[in-house]
Amino acid sequence: MHTDSLIPAARPTLSTILWRLSWPFFLFSFLFAALMAVSWTFLLPRYTLIDVGGTLRDAAQIRAYRSELGTQIAEKEERRRQLVLAVHDPQYETLKQQRRERVSLDELRKALSDHATKITGKEDRVRWSSFDYDPNAKTLHMRGYVGNVETRSMTVLAEFSQSLKSLPFVASATTPSFSREEDPKTGFHSPFDITLSLR
């Protein structure tokens, strides 16, 4: 019987085990990294394209598209907020100021009626048939006639038309044509057609 067979084999040390495992692990890591790089460069872009808005996009393009959409949505929401809450819009304040400064048709009619009464001495001597008011163009086109003054209707009309230019809200006034007509109901009267340019 040989005594050599009874001697136990020496156990490998930890450093020896790690040294023997390092090369297979390094080779596996290298091959795995190479495969990942190849798939990331060539395979993933080919098989991970997504149709967004009718265009095929990869992950980076989708992120950029999402950021662009977010910006557009924020702009649209701000625009909608301005439309819904127009009271905070400077343009709305400007419109309100313009409306406050604009003279209404009722105010113009009252001022002209009071002025006609003051000039002619009676309320019924200047009669209005129509008013065409354009606040944007700042014009007032008025039609009517001067009556109840017997044969002096042309004289009173001339005095009235000239006096319109002295009103504070009138920039200019056209001169009407002067004529005298006779009607069985109204008697002698002078029709007028005058356009006022307002301040």
JSON list of C-alpha atoms in Angstrom, two decimals:
[
{"chain": "A", "resi": 1, "resn": "MET", "atom": "CA", "xyz": [0.00, 0.00, 0.00]},
{"chain": "A", "resi": 2, "resn": "HIS", "atom": "CA", "xyz": [1.33, 3.38, -1.07]},
{"chain": "A", "resi": 3, "resn": "THR", "atom": "CA", "xyz": [1.31, 6.18, 1.46]},
{"chain": "A", "resi": 4, "resn": "ASP", "atom": "CA", "xyz": [1.28, 8.88, -1.30]},
{"chain": "A", "resi": 5, "resn": "SER", "atom": "CA", "xyz": [-2.35, 8.26, -2.11]},
{"chain": "A", "resi": 6, "resn": "LEU", "atom": "CA", "xyz": [-3.41, 9.10, 1.40]},
{"chain": "A", "resi": 7, "resn": "ILE", "atom": "CA", "xyz": [-1.94, 12.63, 1.30]},
{"chain": "A", "resi": 8, "resn": "PRO", "atom": "CA", "xyz": [-4.73, 15.17, 0.59]},
{"chain": "A", "resi": 9, "resn": "ALA", "atom": "CA", "xyz": [-4.31, 17.60, -2.37]},
{"chain": "A", "resi": 10, "resn": "ALA", "atom": "CA", "xyz": [-3.46, 21.19, -1.52]},
{"chain": "A", "resi": 11, "resn": "ARG", "atom": "CA", "xyz": [-6.53, 23.50, -1.59]},
{"chain": "A", "resi": 12, "resn": "PRO", "atom": "CA", "xyz": [-6.28, 26.45, -4.05]},
{"chain": "A", "resi": 13, "resn": "THR", "atom": "CA", "xyz": [-6.09, 29.87, -2.53]},
{"chain": "A", "resi": 14, "resn": "LEU", "atom": "CA", "xyz": [-8.68, 32.64, -3.10]},
{"chain": "A", "resi": 15, "resn": "SER", "atom": "CA", "xyz": [-6.34, 34.60, -5.32]},
{"chain": "A", "resi": 16, "resn": "THR", "atom": "CA", "xyz": [-5.83, 31.55, -7.51]},
{"chain": "A", "resi": 17, "resn": "ILE", "atom": "CA", "xyz": [-9.59, 31.09, -7.85]},
{"chain": "A", "resi": 18, "resn": "LEU", "atom": "CA", "xyz": [-10.10, 34.74, -8.77]},
{"chain": "A", "resi": 19, "resn": "TRP", "atom": "CA", "xyz": [-7.26, 34.62, -11.28]},
{"chain": "A", "resi": 20, "resn": "ARG", "atom": "CA", "xyz": [-8.76, 31.58, -12.98]},
{"chain": "A", "resi": 21, "resn": "LEU", "atom": "CA", "xyz": [-12.22, 33.25, -13.12]},
{"chain": "A", "resi": 22, "resn": "SER", "atom": "CA", "xyz": [-11.01, 36.63, -14.28]},
{"chain": "A", "resi": 23, "resn": "TRP", "atom": "CA", "xyz": [-10.34, 35.72, -17.89]},
{"chain": "A", "resi": 24, "resn": "PRO", "atom": "CA", "xyz": [-13.71, 34.05, -18.56]},
{"chain": "A", "resi": 25, "resn": "PHE", "atom": "CA", "xyz": [-15.49, 36.93, -16.79]},
{"chain": "A", "resi": 26, "resn": "PHE", "atom": "CA", "xyz": [-13.51, 39.50, -18.77]},
{"chain": "A", "resi": 27, "resn": "LEU", "atom": "CA", "xyz": [-14.25, 37.70, -22.03]},
{"chain": "A", "resi": 28, "resn": "PHE", "atom": "CA", "xyz": [-17.97, 37.49, -21.18]},
{"chain": "A", "resi": 29, "resn": "SER", "atom": "CA", "xyz": [-18.08, 41.17, -20.21]},
{"chain": "A", "resi": 30, "resn": "PHE", "atom": "CA", "xyz": [-16.31, 42.21, -23.39]},
{"chain": "A", "resi": 31, "resn": "LEU", "atom": "CA", "xyz": [-18.61, 40.17, -25.63]},
{"chain": "A", "resi": 32, "resn": "PHE", "atom": "CA", "xyz": [-21.71, 41.35, -23.75]},
{"chain": "A", "resi": 33, "resn": "ALA", "atom": "CA", "xyz": [-20.65, 45.01, -24.05]},
{"chain": "A", "resi": 34, "resn": "ALA", "atom": "CA", "xyz": [-19.91, 44.55, -27.76]},
{"chain": "A", "resi": 35, "resn": "LEU", "atom": "CA", "xyz": [-23.31, 42.95, -28.37]},
{"chain": "A", "resi": 36, "resn": "MET", "atom": "CA", "xyz": [-25.06, 45.72, -26.44]},
{"chain": "A", "resi": 37, "resn": "ALA", "atom": "CA", "xyz": [-23.22, 48.39, -28.43]},
{"chain": "A", "resi": 38, "resn": "VAL", "atom": "CA", "xyz": [-24.12, 46.73, -31.73]},
{"chain": "A", "resi": 39, "resn": "SER", "atom": "CA", "xyz": [-27.79, 46.32, -30.75]},
{"chain": "A", "resi": 40, "resn": "TRP", "atom": "CA", "xyz": [-27.98, 49.89, -29.41]},
{"chain": "A", "resi": 41, "resn": "THR", "atom": "CA", "xyz": [-26.41, 51.29, -32.58]},
{"chain": "A", "resi": 42, "resn": "PHE", "atom": "CA", "xyz": [-28.07, 49.19, -35.26]},
{"chain": "A", "resi": 43, "resn": "LEU", "atom": "CA", "xyz": [-30.92, 47.06, -33.93]},
{"chain": "A", "resi": 44, "resn": "LEU", "atom": "CA", "xyz": [-32.77, 49.26, -31.46]},
{"chain": "A", "resi": 45, "resn": "PRO", "atom": "CA", "xyz": [-33.15, 52.28, -33.77]},
{"chain": "A", "resi": 46, "resn": "ARG", "atom": "CA", "xyz": [-34.52, 49.98, -36.47]},
{"chain": "A", "resi": 47, "resn": "TYR", "atom": "CA", "xyz": [-37.06, 48.11, -34.35]},
{"chain": "A", "resi": 48, "resn": "THR", "atom": "CA", "xyz": [-38.06, 50.80, -31.86]},
{"chain": "A", "resi": 49, "resn": "LEU", "atom": "CA", "xyz": [-39.28, 53.52, -34.24]},
{"chain": "A", "resi": 50, "resn": "ILE", "atom": "CA", "xyz": [-42.78, 54.72, -33.34]},
{"chain": "A", "resi": 51, "resn": "ASP", "atom": "CA", "xyz": [-45.27, 56.42, -35.64]},
{"chain": "A", "resi": 52, "resn": "VAL", "atom": "CA", "xyz": [-46.11, 59.76, -34.01]},
{"chain": "A", "resi": 53, "resn": "GLY", "atom": "CA", "xyz": [-48.08, 62.32, -35.95]},
{"chain": "A", "resi": 54, "resn": "GLY", "atom": "CA", "xyz": [-47.55, 60.43, -39.21]},
{"chain": "A", "resi": 55, "resn": "THR", "atom": "CA", "xyz": [-43.77, 60.34, -38.82]},
{"chain": "A", "resi": 56, "resn": "LEU", "atom": "CA", "xyz": [-41.54, 57.51, -37.60]},
{"chain": "A", "resi": 57, "resn": "ARG", "atom": "CA", "xyz": [-39.51, 58.75, -34.66]},
{"chain": "A", "resi": 58, "resn": "ASP", "atom": "CA", "xyz": [-36.90, 57.21, -32.40]},
{"chain": "A", "resi": 59, "resn": "ALA", "atom": "CA", "xyz": [-36.65, 57.76, -28.66]},
{"chain": "A", "resi": 60, "resn": "ALA", "atom": "CA", "xyz": [-34.61, 60.97, -28.91]},
{"chain": "A", "resi": 61, "resn": "GLN", "atom": "CA", "xyz": [-36.94, 62.42, -31.52]},
{"chain": "A", "resi": 62, "resn": "ILE", "atom": "CA", "xyz": [-39.97, 61.51, -29.42]},
{"chain": "A", "resi": 63, "resn": "ARG", "atom": "CA", "xyz": [-38.48, 63.32, -26.43]},
{"chain": "A", "resi": 64, "resn": "ALA", "atom": "CA", "xyz": [-37.81, 66.41, -28.57]},
{"chain": "A", "resi": 65, "resn": "TYR", "atom": "CA", "xyz": [-41.32, 66.19, -30.06]},
{"chain": "A", "resi": 66, "resn": "ARG", "atom": "CA", "xyz": [-42.83, 65.89, -26.59]},
{"chain": "A", "resi": 67, "resn": "SER", "atom": "CA", "xyz": [-40.92, 68.98, -25.46]},
{"chain": "A", "resi": 68, "resn": "GLU", "atom": "CA", "xyz": [-42.11, 70.90, -28.54]},
{"chain": "A", "resi": 69, "resn": "LEU", "atom": "CA", "xyz": [-45.71, 69.82, -27.94]},
{"chain": "A", "resi": 70, "resn": "GLY", "atom": "CA", "xyz": [-45.45, 70.90, -24.32]},
{"chain": "A", "resi": 71, "resn": "THR", "atom": "CA", "xyz": [-44.32, 74.36, -25.40]},
{"chain": "A", "resi": 72, "resn": "GLN", "atom": "CA", "xyz": [-47.14, 74.64, -27.94]},
{"chain": "A", "resi": 73, "resn": "ILE", "atom": "CA", "xyz": [-49.73, 73.49, -25.40]},
{"chain": "A", "resi": 74, "resn": "ALA", "atom": "CA", "xyz": [-48.50, 76.04, -22.88]},
{"chain": "A", "resi": 75, "resn": "GLU", "atom": "CA", "xyz": [-48.77, 78.80, -25.50]},
{"chain": "A", "resi": 76, "resn": "LYS", "atom": "CA", "xyz": [-52.30, 77.69, -26.49]},
{"chain": "A", "resi": 77, "resn": "GLU", "atom": "CA", "xyz": [-53.41, 77.54, -22.86]},
{"chain": "A", "resi": 78, "resn": "GLU", "atom": "CA", "xyz": [-52.06, 81.03, -22.25]},
{"chain": "A", "resi": 79, "resn": "ARG", "atom": "CA", "xyz": [-53.87, 82.28, -25.34]},
{"chain": "A", "resi": 80, "resn": "ARG", "atom": "CA", "xyz": [-57.09, 80.59, -24.19]},
{"chain": "A", "resi": 81, "resn": "ARG", "atom": "CA", "xyz": [-56.70, 82.07, -20.74]},
{"chain": "A", "resi": 82, "resn": "GLN", "atom": "CA", "xyz": [-56.37, 85.53, -22.25]},
{"chain": "A", "resi": 83, "resn": "LEU", "atom": "CA", "xyz": [-59.51, 84.99, -24.35]},
{"chain": "A", "resi": 84, "resn": "VAL", "atom": "CA", "xyz": [-61.55, 83.60, -21.46]},
{"chain": "A", "resi": 85, "resn": "LEU", "atom": "CA", "xyz": [-60.27, 86.11, -18.93]},
{"chain": "A", "resi": 86, "resn": "ALA", "atom": "CA", "xyz": [-60.20, 89.10, -21.24]},
{"chain": "A", "resi": 87, "resn": "VAL", "atom": "CA", "xyz": [-60.62, 91.50, -18.33]},
{"chain": "A", "resi": 88, "resn": "HIS", "atom": "CA", "xyz": [-56.88, 91.19, -17.70]},
{"chain": "A", "resi": 89, "resn": "ASP", "atom": "CA", "xyz": [-55.93, 91.78, -21.33]},
{"chain": "A", "resi": 90, "resn": "PRO", "atom": "CA", "xyz": [-54.51, 95.25, -22.11]},
{"chain": "A", "resi": 91, "resn": "GLN", "atom": "CA", "xyz": [-56.38, 95.26, -25.42]},
{"chain": "A", "resi": 92, "resn": "TYR", "atom": "CA", "xyz": [-59.64, 94.75, -23.53]},
{"chain": "A", "resi": 93, "resn": "GLU", "atom": "CA", "xyz": [-58.82, 97.70, -21.29]},
{"chain": "A", "resi": 94, "resn": "THR", "atom": "CA", "xyz": [-58.11, 99.79, -24.39]},
{"chain": "A", "resi": 95, "resn": "LEU", "atom": "CA", "xyz": [-61.46, 98.82, -25.90]},
{"chain": "A", "resi": 96, "resn": "LYS", "atom": "CA", "xyz": [-63.26, 99.71, -22.69]},
{"chain": "A", "resi": 97, "resn": "GLN", "atom": "CA", "xyz": [-61.53, 103.08, -22.60]},
{"chain": "A", "resi": 98, "resn": "GLN", "atom": "CA", "xyz": [-62.48, 103.74, -26.21]},
{"chain": "A", "resi": 99, "resn": "ARG", "atom": "CA", "xyz": [-66.08, 102.81, -25.46]},
{"chain": "A", "resi": 100, "resn": "ARG", "atom": "CA", "xyz": [-66.18, 105.13, -22.48]},
{"chain": "A", "resi": 101, "resn": "GLU", "atom": "CA", "xyz": [-64.82, 107.96, -24.62]},
{"chain": "A", "resi": 102, "resn": "ARG", "atom": "CA", "xyz": [-67.24, 107.26, -27.48]},
{"chain": "A", "resi": 103, "resn": "VAL", "atom": "CA", "xyz": [-70.38, 109.38, -27.54]},
{"chain": "A", "resi": 104, "resn": "SER", "atom": "CA", "xyz": [-73.60, 107.37, -27.82]},
{"chain": "A", "resi": 105, "resn": "LEU", "atom": "CA", "xyz": [-76.26, 108.09, -30.43]},
{"chain": "A", "resi": 106, "resn": "ASP", "atom": "CA", "xyz": [-78.79, 108.99, -27.71]},
{"chain": "A", "resi": 107, "resn": "GLU", "atom": "CA", "xyz": [-76.39, 111.55, -26.28]},
{"chain": "A", "resi": 108, "resn": "LEU", "atom": "CA", "xyz": [-75.83, 113.04, -29.73]},
{"chain": "A", "resi": 109, "resn": "ARG", "atom": "CA", "xyz": [-79.56, 113.23, -30.48]},
{"chain": "A", "resi": 110, "resn": "LYS", "atom": "CA", "xyz": [-80.29, 114.92, -27.17]},
{"chain": "A", "resi": 111, "resn": "ALA", "atom": "CA", "xyz": [-77.44, 117.42, -27.62]},
{"chain": "A", "resi": 112, "resn": "LEU", "atom": "CA", "xyz": [-78.57, 118.26, -31.15]},
{"chain": "A", "resi": 113, "resn": "SER", "atom": "CA", "xyz": [-82.22, 118.58, -30.13]},
{"chain": "A", "resi": 114, "resn": "ASP", "atom": "CA", "xyz": [-81.30, 120.88, -27.25]},
{"chain": "A", "resi": 115, "resn": "HIS", "atom": "CA", "xyz": [-79.09, 122.92, -29.57]},
{"chain": "A", "resi": 116, "resn": "ALA", "atom": "CA", "xyz": [-81.85, 123.19, -32.19]},
{"chain": "A", "resi": 117, "resn": "THR", "atom": "CA", "xyz": [-84.31, 124.39, -29.56]},
{"chain": "A", "resi": 118, "resn": "LYS", "atom": "CA", "xyz": [-81.79, 126.95, -28.34]},
{"chain": "A", "resi": 119, "resn": "ILE", "atom": "CA", "xyz": [-81.08, 128.28, -31.85]},
{"chain": "A", "resi": 120, "resn": "THR", "atom": "CA", "xyz": [-84.67, 128.34, -33.19]},
{"chain": "A", "resi": 121, "resn": "GLY", "atom": "CA", "xyz": [-86.44, 129.21, -29.95]},
{"chain": "A", "resi": 122, "resn": "LYS", "atom": "CA", "xyz": [-88.92, 126.28, -30.07]},
{"chain": "A", "resi": 123, "resn": "GLU", "atom": "CA", "xyz": [-88.72, 122.49, -29.85]},
{"chain": "A", "resi": 124, "resn": "ASP", "atom": "CA", "xyz": [-90.76, 121.70, -32.97]},
{"chain": "A", "resi": 125, "resn": "ARG", "atom": "CA", "xyz": [-88.98, 123.86, -35.52]},
{"chain": "A", "resi": 126, "resn": "VAL", "atom": "CA", "xyz": [-86.26, 121.33, -36.35]},
{"chain": "A", "resi": 127, "resn": "ARG", "atom": "CA", "xyz": [-87.64, 117.88, -37.09]},
{"chain": "A", "resi": 128, "resn": "TRP", "atom": "CA", "xyz": [-85.44, 114.81, -37.53]},
{"chain": "A", "resi": 129, "resn": "SER", "atom": "CA", "xyz": [-86.28, 111.99, -39.93]},
{"chain": "A", "resi": 130, "resn": "SER", "atom": "CA", "xyz": [-83.16, 109.80, -39.59]},
{"chain": "A", "resi": 131, "resn": "PHE", "atom": "CA", "xyz": [-79.73, 109.50, -37.98]},
{"chain": "A", "resi": 132, "resn": "ASP", "atom": "CA", "xyz": [-76.91, 107.36, -39.39]},
{"chain": "A", "resi": 133, "resn": "TYR", "atom": "CA", "xyz": [-74.13, 107.13, -36.82]},
{"chain": "A", "resi": 134, "resn": "ASP", "atom": "CA", "xyz": [-70.75, 105.53, -37.51]},
{"chain": "A", "resi": 135, "resn": "PRO", "atom": "CA", "xyz": [-68.73, 105.67, -34.27]},
{"chain": "A", "resi": 136, "resn": "ASN", "atom": "CA", "xyz": [-65.63, 104.15, -35.88]},
{"chain": "A", "resi": 137, "resn": "ALA", "atom": "CA", "xyz": [-65.53, 106.76, -38.64]},
{"chain": "A", "resi": 138, "resn": "LYS", "atom": "CA", "xyz": [-66.79, 109.40, -36.18]},
{"chain": "A", "resi": 139, "resn": "THR", "atom": "CA", "xyz": [-69.49, 110.62, -38.54]},
{"chain": "A", "resi": 140, "resn": "LEU", "atom": "CA", "xyz": [-73.17, 111.39, -38.05]},
{"chain": "A", "resi": 141, "resn": "HIS", "atom": "CA", "xyz": [-75.43, 111.73, -41.07]},
{"chain": "A", "resi": 142, "resn": "MET", "atom": "CA", "xyz": [-78.77, 113.35, -40.21]},
{"chain": "A", "resi": 143, "resn": "ARG", "atom": "CA", "xyz": [-81.83, 114.17, -42.25]},
{"chain": "A", "resi": 144, "resn": "GLY", "atom": "CA", "xyz": [-84.87, 116.25, -41.42]},
{"chain": "A", "resi": 145, "resn": "TYR", "atom": "CA", "xyz": [-86.47, 119.59, -42.10]},
{"chain": "A", "resi": 146, "resn": "VAL", "atom": "CA", "xyz": [-86.98, 123.03, -40.61]},
{"chain": "A", "resi": 147, "resn": "GLY", "atom": "CA", "xyz": [-90.61, 124.12, -40.36]},
{"chain": "A", "resi": 148, "resn": "ASN", "atom": "CA", "xyz": [-93.20, 126.05, -38.32]},
{"chain": "A", "resi": 149, "resn": "VAL", "atom": "CA", "xyz": [-91.44, 129.31, -39.13]},
{"chain": "A", "resi": 150, "resn": "GLU", "atom": "CA", "xyz": [-93.66, 130.31, -42.05]},
{"chain": "A", "resi": 151, "resn": "THR", "atom": "CA", "xyz": [-91.55, 131.56, -44.96]},
{"chain": "A", "resi": 152, "resn": "ARG", "atom": "CA", "xyz": [-88.33, 131.89, -42.91]},
{"chain": "A", "resi": 153, "resn": "SER", "atom": "CA", "xyz": [-87.47, 128.17, -43.09]},
{"chain": "A", "resi": 154, "resn": "MET", "atom": "CA", "xyz": [-84.42, 128.70, -45.33]},
{"chain": "A", "resi": 155, "resn": "THR", "atom": "CA", "xyz": [-83.08, 131.45, -43.09]},
{"chain": "A", "resi": 156, "resn": "VAL", "atom": "CA", "xyz": [-83.54, 129.37, -39.95]},
{"chain": "A", "resi": 157, "resn": "LEU", "atom": "CA", "xyz": [-81.93, 126.35, -41.65]},
{"chain": "A", "resi": 158, "resn": "ALA", "atom": "CA", "xyz": [-78.90, 128.45, -42.61]},
{"chain": "A", "resi": 159, "resn": "GLU", "atom": "CA", "xyz": [-78.56, 129.73, -39.06]},
{"chain": "A", "resi": 160, "resn": "PHE", "atom": "CA", "xyz": [-78.96, 126.23, -37.62]},
{"chain": "A", "resi": 161, "resn": "SER", "atom": "CA", "xyz": [-76.47, 124.57, -40.01]},
{"chain": "A", "resi": 162, "resn": "GLN", "atom": "CA", "xyz": [-73.84, 127.24, -39.34]},
{"chain": "A", "resi": 163, "resn": "SER", "atom": "CA", "xyz": [-74.28, 126.94, -35.59]},
{"chain": "A", "resi": 164, "resn": "LEU", "atom": "CA", "xyz": [-73.56, 123.20, -35.67]},
{"chain": "A", "resi": 165, "resn": "LYS", "atom": "CA", "xyz": [-69.85, 123.95, -36.15]},
{"chain": "A", "resi": 166, "resn": "SER", "atom": "CA", "xyz": [-69.76, 125.67, -32.77]},
{"chain": "A", "resi": 167, "resn": "LEU", "atom": "CA", "xyz": [-70.69, 122.50, -30.88]},
{"chain": "A", "resi": 168, "resn": "PRO", "atom": "CA", "xyz": [-67.74, 121.10, -28.88]},
{"chain": "A", "resi": 169, "resn": "PHE", "atom": "CA", "xyz": [-68.11, 117.57, -30.25]},
{"chain": "A", "resi": 170, "resn": "VAL", "atom": "CA", "xyz": [-68.35, 118.66, -33.93]},
{"chain": "A", "resi": 171, "resn": "ALA", "atom": "CA", "xyz": [-65.17, 118.96, -35.98]},
{"chain": "A", "resi": 172, "resn": "SER", "atom": "CA", "xyz": [-66.89, 119.97, -39.22]},
{"chain": "A", "resi": 173, "resn": "ALA", "atom": "CA", "xyz": [-70.32, 119.99, -40.84]},
{"chain": "A", "resi": 174, "resn": "THR", "atom": "CA", "xyz": [-71.41, 119.86, -44.45]},
{"chain": "A", "resi": 175, "resn": "THR", "atom": "CA", "xyz": [-73.53, 122.67, -45.83]},
{"chain": "A", "resi": 176, "resn": "PRO", "atom": "CA", "xyz": [-77.01, 121.55, -46.86]},
{"chain": "A", "resi": 177, "resn": "SER", "atom": "CA", "xyz": [-78.75, 122.62, -50.03]},
{"chain": "A", "resi": 178, "resn": "PHE", "atom": "CA", "xyz": [-81.24, 125.38, -49.30]},
{"chain": "A", "resi": 179, "resn": "SER", "atom": "CA", "xyz": [-84.73, 125.02, -50.69]},
{"chain": "A", "resi": 180, "resn": "ARG", "atom": "CA", "xyz": [-88.21, 125.78, -49.50]},
{"chain": "A", "resi": 181, "resn": "GLU", "atom": "CA", "xyz": [-91.12, 123.45, -50.04]},
{"chain": "A", "resi": 182, "resn": "GLU", "atom": "CA", "xyz": [-94.78, 123.72, -49.22]},
{"chain": "A", "resi": 183, "resn": "ASP", "atom": "CA", "xyz": [-96.84, 120.87, -47.84]},
{"chain": "A", "resi": 184, "resn": "PRO", "atom": "CA", "xyz": [-100.56, 120.92, -47.01]},
{"chain": "A", "resi": 185, "resn": "LYS", "atom": "CA", "xyz": [-99.85, 119.42, -43.58]},
{"chain": "A", "resi": 186, "resn": "THR", "atom": "CA", "xyz": [-96.53, 120.99, -42.54]},
{"chain": "A", "resi": 187, "resn": "GLY", "atom": "CA", "xyz": [-96.75, 124.20, -44.54]},
{"chain": "A", "resi": 188, "resn": "PHE", "atom": "CA", "xyz": [-93.52, 125.83, -45.64]},
{"chain": "A", "resi": 189, "resn": "HIS", "atom": "CA", "xyz": [-90.43, 123.83, -44.69]},
{"chain": "A", "resi": 190, "resn": "SER", "atom": "CA", "xyz": [-86.81, 123.39, -45.76]},
{"chain": "A", "resi": 191, "resn": "PRO", "atom": "CA", "xyz": [-85.42, 119.83, -45.85]},
{"chain": "A", "resi": 192, "resn": "PHE", "atom": "CA", "xyz": [-81.79, 119.23, -44.92]},
{"chain": "A", "resi": 193, "resn": "ASP", "atom": "CA", "xyz": [-79.22, 116.49, -45.27]},
{"chain": "A", "resi": 194, "resn": "ILE", "atom": "CA", "xyz": [-76.14, 117.21, -43.13]},
{"chain": "A", "resi": 195, "resn": "THR", "atom": "CA", "xyz": [-73.10, 115.09, -42.26]},
{"chain": "A", "resi": 196, "resn": "LEU", "atom": "CA", "xyz": [-71.16, 115.90, -39.09]},
{"chain": "A", "resi": 197, "resn": "SER", "atom": "CA", "xyz": [-67.55, 114.90, -38.53]},
{"chain": "A", "resi": 198, "resn": "LEU", "atom": "CA", "xyz": [-67.15, 114.32, -34.80]},
{"chain": "A", "resi": 199, "resn": "ARG", "atom": "CA", "xyz": [-64.13, 114.95, -32.63]}
]
